PDB file of C-alpha atoms and ligand atoms in Angstrom:
ATOM      1  CA  MET M  82      10.218 -12.884 -15.287  1.00 34.00           C
ATOM      2  CA  LEU M  83       8.139 -10.181 -13.502  1.00 36.00           C
ATOM      3  CA  LEU M  84       9.510  -8.278 -10.956  1.00 35.00           C
ATOM      4  CA  SER M  85       7.423  -6.720  -7.753  1.00 35.00           C
ATOM      5  CA  VAL M  86       7.235  -3.577  -7.215  1.00 34.00           C
ATOM      6  CA  LEU M  87       6.647  -3.415  -3.128  1.00 34.00           C
ATOM      7  CA  LEU M  88       6.521   0.377  -2.759  1.00 35.00           C
ATOM      8  CA  LEU M  89       7.610   3.459  -4.543  1.00 34.00           C
ATOM      9  CA  LEU M  90       7.985   6.820  -3.351  1.00 36.00           C
ATOM     10  CA  LEU M  91       8.410   9.768  -4.935  1.00 34.00           C
ATOM     11  CA  LEU M  92       9.615  12.449  -4.088  1.00 36.00           C
ATOM     12  CA  LEU M  93       7.495  16.038  -4.902  1.00 35.00           C
ATOM     13  CA  VAL M  94       7.676  19.839  -4.037  1.00 35.00           C
ATOM     14  CA  SER M  95       5.390  21.704  -3.234  1.00 35.00           C
ATOM     15  CA  SER M  96       3.895  24.170  -0.206  1.00 34.00           C
ATOM     16  CA  SER M  97       4.311  23.022   3.056  1.00 37.00           C
ATOM     17  CA  GLN M  98       1.682  22.058   5.515  1.00 44.00           C
ATOM     18  CA  GLY M  99       1.833  21.171   8.842  1.00 72.00           C
ATOM     19  CA  SER M 100       4.246  17.464   9.132  1.00 82.00           C
ATOM     20  CA  HIS M 101       2.146  14.488  10.109  1.00 87.00           C
ATOM     21  CA  PHE M 102       3.685  11.627   7.417  1.00 89.00           C
ATOM     22  CA  LEU M 103       6.039   9.767   8.504  1.00 87.00           C
ATOM     23  CA  GLY M 104       5.693   6.238   6.265  1.00 88.00           C
ATOM     24  CA  SER M 105       4.090   3.194   4.996  1.00 90.00           C
ATOM     25  CA  MET M 106       4.392   0.217   3.380  1.00 91.00           C
ATOM     26  CA  MET M 107       1.664  -2.385   1.206  1.00 93.00           C
ATOM     27  CA  THR M 108       1.715  -6.100   0.611  1.00 95.00           C
ATOM     28  CA  TYR M 109      -0.374  -7.952  -1.762  1.00 95.00           C
ATOM     29  CA  TYR M 110      -0.931 -11.474  -2.797  1.00 94.00           C
ATOM     30  CA  PRO M 111      -3.470 -13.380  -4.443  1.00 94.00           C
ATOM     31  CA  LYS M 112      -6.179 -15.242  -2.553  1.00 94.00           C
ATOM     32  CA  GLU M 113      -8.005 -17.301  -5.486  1.00 91.00           C
ATOM     33  CA  THR M 114      -8.324 -17.051  -8.878  1.00 92.00           C
ATOM     34  CA  ASN M 115     -12.110 -18.465  -9.896  1.00 94.00           C
ATOM     35  CA  ALA M 116     -13.116 -20.408 -13.015  1.00 96.00           C
ATOM     36  CA  ASP M 117     -14.639 -17.778 -14.909  1.00 96.00           C
ATOM     37  CA  GLY M 118     -10.690 -15.989 -14.524  1.00 93.00           C
ATOM     38  CA  SER M 119     -11.457 -13.574 -12.123  1.00 95.00           C
ATOM     39  CA  VAL M 120      -9.083 -13.018  -9.374  1.00 95.00           C
ATOM     40  CA  SER M 121      -9.143 -12.178  -5.777  1.00 96.00           C
ATOM     41  CA  VAL M 122      -6.349 -10.089  -4.246  1.00 96.00           C
ATOM     42  CA  ILE M 123      -5.197  -9.674  -0.669  1.00 96.00           C
ATOM     43  CA  LEU M 124      -4.007  -6.160   0.257  1.00 95.00           C
ATOM     44  CA  ARG M 125      -2.214  -5.183   3.486  1.00 94.00           C
ATOM     45  CA  TYR M 126      -0.808  -1.744   4.835  1.00 93.00           C
ATOM     46  CA  LYS M 127       0.574   0.288   6.980  1.00 91.00           C
ATOM     47  CA  VAL M 128       0.527   3.607   7.708  1.00 91.00           C
ATOM     48  CA  ASN M 129       2.389   6.067  10.377  1.00 90.00           C
ATOM     49  CA  PHE M 130       1.380   9.554  10.977  1.00 89.00           C
ATOM     50  CA  ASP M 131       2.487  11.423  13.927  1.00 87.00           C
ATOM     51  CA  SER M 132      -0.996  11.079  15.538  1.00 85.00           C
ATOM     52  CA  CYS M 133      -4.527   8.967  15.155  1.00 86.00           C
ATOM     53  CA  SER M 134      -6.449  11.727  14.042  1.00 86.00           C
ATOM     54  CA  TYR M 135      -5.043  11.205  10.011  1.00 86.00           C
ATOM     55  CA  ASN M 136      -6.897   8.972   7.633  1.00 80.00           C
ATOM     56  CA  ASP M 137      -5.547   6.951   4.694  1.00 78.00           C
ATOM     57  CA  GLN M 138      -7.047   6.378   1.410  1.00 86.00           C
ATOM     58  CA  TRP M 139      -5.876   4.333  -1.030  1.00 92.00           C
ATOM     59  CA  VAL M 140      -6.786   5.391  -4.340  1.00 94.00           C
ATOM     60  CA  CYS M 141      -7.230   2.295  -7.213  1.00 94.00           C
ATOM     61  CA  GLY M 142      -6.429   3.064 -10.633  1.00 91.00           C
ATOM     62  CA  GLY M 143      -6.767   0.513 -13.888  1.00 90.00           C
ATOM     63  CA  ASN M 144      -7.928  -2.787 -14.043  1.00 93.00           C
ATOM     64  CA  CYS M 145      -9.101  -2.482  -9.838  1.00 94.00           C
ATOM     65  CA  GLY M 146     -12.585  -4.451 -10.349  1.00 95.00           C
ATOM     66  CA  ASN M 147     -14.511  -4.160  -7.228  1.00 95.00           C
ATOM     67  CA  GLU M 148     -13.486  -3.611  -3.360  1.00 93.00           C
ATOM     68  CA  THR M 149     -14.965  -6.868  -1.508  1.00 93.00           C
ATOM     69  CA  GLN M 150     -13.823  -5.751   1.980  1.00 86.00           C
ATOM     70  CA  THR M 151     -11.760  -2.913   3.890  1.00 85.00           C
ATOM     71  CA  LEU M 152     -10.486  -3.897   7.409  1.00 83.00           C
ATOM     72  CA  SER M 153      -9.021  -1.195   9.557  1.00 81.00           C
ATOM     73  CA  LEU M 154      -7.161  -3.690  11.735  1.00 79.00           C
ATOM     74  CA  THR M 155      -5.837  -1.010  14.195  1.00 78.00           C
ATOM     75  CA  LYS M 156      -4.615   2.228  14.964  1.00 80.00           C
ATOM     76  CA  VAL M 157      -1.468   1.901  17.987  1.00 79.00           C
ATOM     77  CA  GLU M 158      -0.338   5.223  19.224  1.00 76.00           C
ATOM     78  CA  GLU M 159       3.192   4.388  19.645  1.00 70.00           C
ATOM     79  CA  VAL M 160       4.112   7.252  21.089  1.00 72.00           C
ATOM     80  CA  THR M 161       1.350   9.736  22.159  1.00 72.00           C
ATOM     81  CA  GLY M 162       1.474  12.962  19.647  1.00 73.00           C
ATOM     82  CA  GLU M 163       4.706  11.381  17.704  1.00 78.00           C
ATOM     83  CA  TRP M 164       3.812   8.216  16.016  1.00 84.00           C
ATOM     84  CA  CYS M 165       0.672   6.563  15.179  1.00 88.00           C
ATOM     85  CA  GLN M 166       0.569   3.128  13.159  1.00 88.00           C
ATOM     86  CA  SER M 167      -2.772   2.080  11.417  1.00 89.00           C
ATOM     87  CA  GLU M 168      -3.336  -1.474   9.605  1.00 90.00           C
ATOM     88  CA  GLY M 169      -5.350  -2.318   7.700  1.00 92.00           C
ATOM     89  CA  ILE M 170      -6.543  -5.104   4.782  1.00 94.00           C
ATOM     90  CA  ILE M 171      -8.264  -4.698   1.376  1.00 95.00           C
ATOM     91  CA  THR M 172      -9.597  -7.238  -0.534  1.00 96.00           C
ATOM     92  CA  ARG M 173     -10.470  -6.416  -4.429  1.00 96.00           C
ATOM     93  CA  LEU M 174     -12.208  -8.880  -6.650  1.00 97.00           C
ATOM     94  CA  LEU M 175     -10.799  -8.337 -10.120  1.00 96.00           C
ATOM     95  CA  PRO M 176     -12.214  -9.171 -13.584  1.00 96.00           C
ATOM     96  CA  ASN M 177      -8.756 -10.553 -14.381  1.00 95.00           C
ATOM     97  CA  ASN M 178      -4.898 -11.037 -13.589  1.00 94.00           C
ATOM     98  CA  ALA M 179      -4.161  -7.936 -15.771  1.00 93.00           C
ATOM     99  CA  GLY M 180      -2.987  -5.687 -12.381  1.00 91.00           C
ATOM    100  CA  PHE M 181      -3.200  -2.534 -11.367  1.00 94.00           C
ATOM    101  CA  LYS M 182      -2.393   0.422  -8.963  1.00 96.00           C
ATOM    102  CA  THR M 183      -3.286   1.465  -5.849  1.00 96.00           C
ATOM    103  CA  VAL M 184      -1.650   5.247  -4.455  1.00 96.00           C
ATOM    104  CA  LEU M 185      -1.824   6.634  -1.267  1.00 94.00           C
ATOM    105  CA  ALA M 186      -0.632  10.564  -1.419  1.00 92.00           C
ATOM    106  CA  GLY M 187      -0.692  13.729   0.880  1.00 90.00           C
ATOM    107  CA  GLY M 188       1.416  16.146   2.016  1.00 88.00           C
ATOM    108  CA  GLY M 189       2.809  17.009   5.413  1.00 87.00           C
ATOM    109  CA  TRP M 190       5.727  14.306   5.090  1.00 85.00           C
ATOM    110  CA  ILE M 191       7.505  14.607   8.300  1.00 82.00           C
ATOM    111  CA  ASP M 192      11.013  17.208   8.241  1.00 77.00           C
ATOM    112  CA  ASN M 193      13.611  14.957   7.117  1.00 68.00           C
ATOM    113  CA  ILE M 194      17.255  15.532   4.964  1.00 66.00           C
ATOM    114  CA  GLN M 195      15.534  16.538   2.200  1.00 62.00           C
ATOM    115  CA  ASN M 196      14.859  20.329   2.545  1.00 68.00           C
ATOM    116  CA  GLY M 197      11.974  21.470   1.142  1.00 77.00           C
ATOM    117  CA  VAL M 198      10.338  18.102   0.221  1.00 81.00           C
ATOM    118  CA  VAL M 199       6.721  17.383   1.828  1.00 84.00           C
ATOM    119  CA  SER M 200       4.306  15.697  -0.409  1.00 88.00           C
ATOM    120  CA  TRP M 201       4.750  12.084  -0.985  1.00 88.00           C
ATOM    121  CA  ARG M 202       3.162   9.273  -2.875  1.00 91.00           C
ATOM    122  CA  ALA M 203       2.898   5.727  -1.704  1.00 92.00           C
ATOM    123  CA  VAL M 204       2.703   3.962  -5.267  1.00 94.00           C
ATOM    124  CA  THR M 205       1.800  -0.087  -5.251  1.00 95.00           C
ATOM    125  CA  ASP M 206       1.838  -1.909  -8.594  1.00 96.00           C
ATOM    126  CA  VAL M 207       0.092  -5.108  -8.164  1.00 96.00           C
ATOM    127  CA  GLU M 208       1.186  -7.555 -10.577  1.00 95.00           C
ATOM    128  CA  LEU M 209      -0.783 -10.587 -10.530  1.00 94.00           C
ATOM    129  CA  ARG M 210       0.394 -12.527 -13.676  1.00 94.00           C
ATOM    130  CA  ASN M 211       2.212 -16.151 -13.833  1.00 92.00           C
ATOM    131  CA  ARG M 212       5.852 -15.559 -13.029  1.00 93.00           C
ATOM    132  CA  SER M 213       8.033 -17.563 -15.434  1.00 95.00           C
ATOM    133  CA  ASP M 214       9.872 -18.970 -12.977  1.00 96.00           C
ATOM    134  CA  ILE M 215       7.682 -20.596 -10.658  1.00 94.00           C
ATOM    135  CA  GLY M 216       4.775 -20.845 -13.204  1.00 93.00           C
ATOM    136  CA  LYS M 217       2.203 -19.342 -10.388  1.00 91.00           C
ATOM    137  CA  PRO M 218       0.946 -15.547 -10.053  1.00 92.00           C
ATOM    138  CA  ASN M 219       2.936 -12.995  -8.384  1.00 94.00           C
ATOM    139  CA  THR M 220       3.429 -11.571  -5.123  1.00 93.00           C
ATOM    140  CA  SER M 221       4.875  -8.877  -3.691  1.00 94.00           C
ATOM    141  CA  PRO M 222       7.607  -9.189  -1.403  1.00 88.00           C
ATOM    142  CA  GLN M 223       6.542 -10.010   2.202  1.00 85.00           C
ATOM    143  CA  THR M 224       8.050  -7.409   4.990  1.00 80.00           C
ATOM    144  CA  THR M 225       6.524  -6.620   8.323  1.00 73.00           C
ATOM    145  CA  ILE M 226       9.079  -3.355   8.920  1.00 66.00           C
ATOM    146  CA  LEU M 227       7.958  -0.424  10.413  1.00 66.00           C
ATOM    147  CA  PRO M 228       7.298   2.390   7.674  1.00 58.00           C
ATOM    148  CA  ALA M 229       9.241   5.209   9.283  1.00 62.00           C
ATOM    149  CA  LEU M 230      10.557   6.661   6.012  1.00 60.00           C
ATOM    150  CA  ARG M 231      13.409   9.608   6.100  1.00 59.00           C
TER     151      ARG M 231
HETATM  152  C1  NAG P 486     -18.246  -5.520 -10.071  1.00 50.48           C
HETATM  153  O1  NAG P 486     -19.262  -5.145  -9.369  1.00 50.48           O
HETATM  154  C2  NAG P 486     -20.172  -4.922 -10.259  1.00 50.48           C
HETATM  155  C3  NAG P 486     -21.775  -4.211  -9.771  1.00 50.48           C
HETATM  156  O2  NAG P 486     -22.357  -5.124  -9.132  1.00 50.48           O
HETATM  157  C4  NAG P 486     -20.943  -6.297 -11.087  1.00 50.48           C
HETATM  158  O3  NAG P 486     -21.207  -5.624 -12.915  1.00 50.48           O
HETATM  159  C5  NAG P 486     -19.208  -6.604 -11.774  1.00 50.48           C
HETATM  160  O4  NAG P 486     -19.504  -8.275 -12.460  1.00 50.48           O
HETATM  161  C6  NAG P 486     -18.187  -6.528 -10.651  1.00 50.48           C
HETATM  162  N1  NAG P 486     -16.609  -6.826 -10.809  1.00 50.48           N
HETATM  163  C7  NAG P 486     -16.046  -8.251 -10.756  1.00 50.48           C
HETATM  164  C8  NAG P 486     -15.110  -8.050 -11.133  1.00 50.48           C
HETATM  165  O5  NAG P 486     -16.827  -9.197  -9.922  1.00 50.48           O
HETATM  166  C1  NAG P 487      -0.935 -19.875 -13.905  1.00 50.48           C
HETATM  167  O1  NAG P 487      -0.777 -20.680 -13.220  1.00 50.48           O
HETATM  168  C2  NAG P 487      -1.866 -21.742 -12.578  1.00 50.48           C
HETATM  169  C3  NAG P 487      -1.439 -22.513 -11.532  1.00 50.48           C
HETATM  170  O2  NAG P 487      -0.382 -22.011 -10.709  1.00 50.48           O
HETATM  171  C4  NAG P 487      -2.343 -22.114 -13.569  1.00 50.48           C
HETATM  172  O3  NAG P 487      -3.568 -23.065 -13.335  1.00 50.48           O
HETATM  173  C5  NAG P 487      -3.019 -21.287 -14.787  1.00 50.48           C
HETATM  174  O4  NAG P 487      -3.856 -21.903 -16.107  1.00 50.48           O
HETATM  175  C6  NAG P 487      -1.845 -20.323 -15.080  1.00 50.48           C
HETATM  176  N1  NAG P 487      -1.993 -19.124 -15.911  1.00 50.48           N
HETATM  177  C7  NAG P 487      -1.708 -18.905 -16.855  1.00 50.48           C
HETATM  178  C8  NAG P 487      -2.151 -18.387 -17.742  1.00 50.48           C
HETATM  179  O5  NAG P 487      -0.541 -19.500 -17.790  1.00 50.48           O
END
């Protein structure tokens, strides 16, 4: 059985900068498989910073195909100067269902219990092959949890 990896945060130690990153999450599901074997996949994400002035850029690696649509859905300033949540949807057309990784990375993780850890990487391992148990393409776990990670 194939397992979905929703999100893996790797902690790296590096030099400090102004802390502004709170957390991120991503889910994915295949939209359709075409007759030629190409697959379109929908990736939905949320990113939280302490202000709406920061940007998010997911970088794809591997069997990435083409980005066919990117929508920045909302930016919600939950608490002025403390918490801004962005949401977006990325659609990719992949040549096949071999899967890929997409990474959002940066520095400035908010002060937390891991003293001195400021660099962060949110990695989504997109696995779209058919699951042996249900005989259908894999999807990530679906969640709407707010991404404030400490
Ligand atoms: C991605 O775009 C290129 C250039 O337009 C095209 O040749 C290629 O077939 C596309 N890939 C997929 C998976 O559609
Ligand atoms: C994957 O499952 C779909 C049905 O959900 C089926 O049409 C397709 O042939 C399967 N692909 C493989 C490689 O088994």
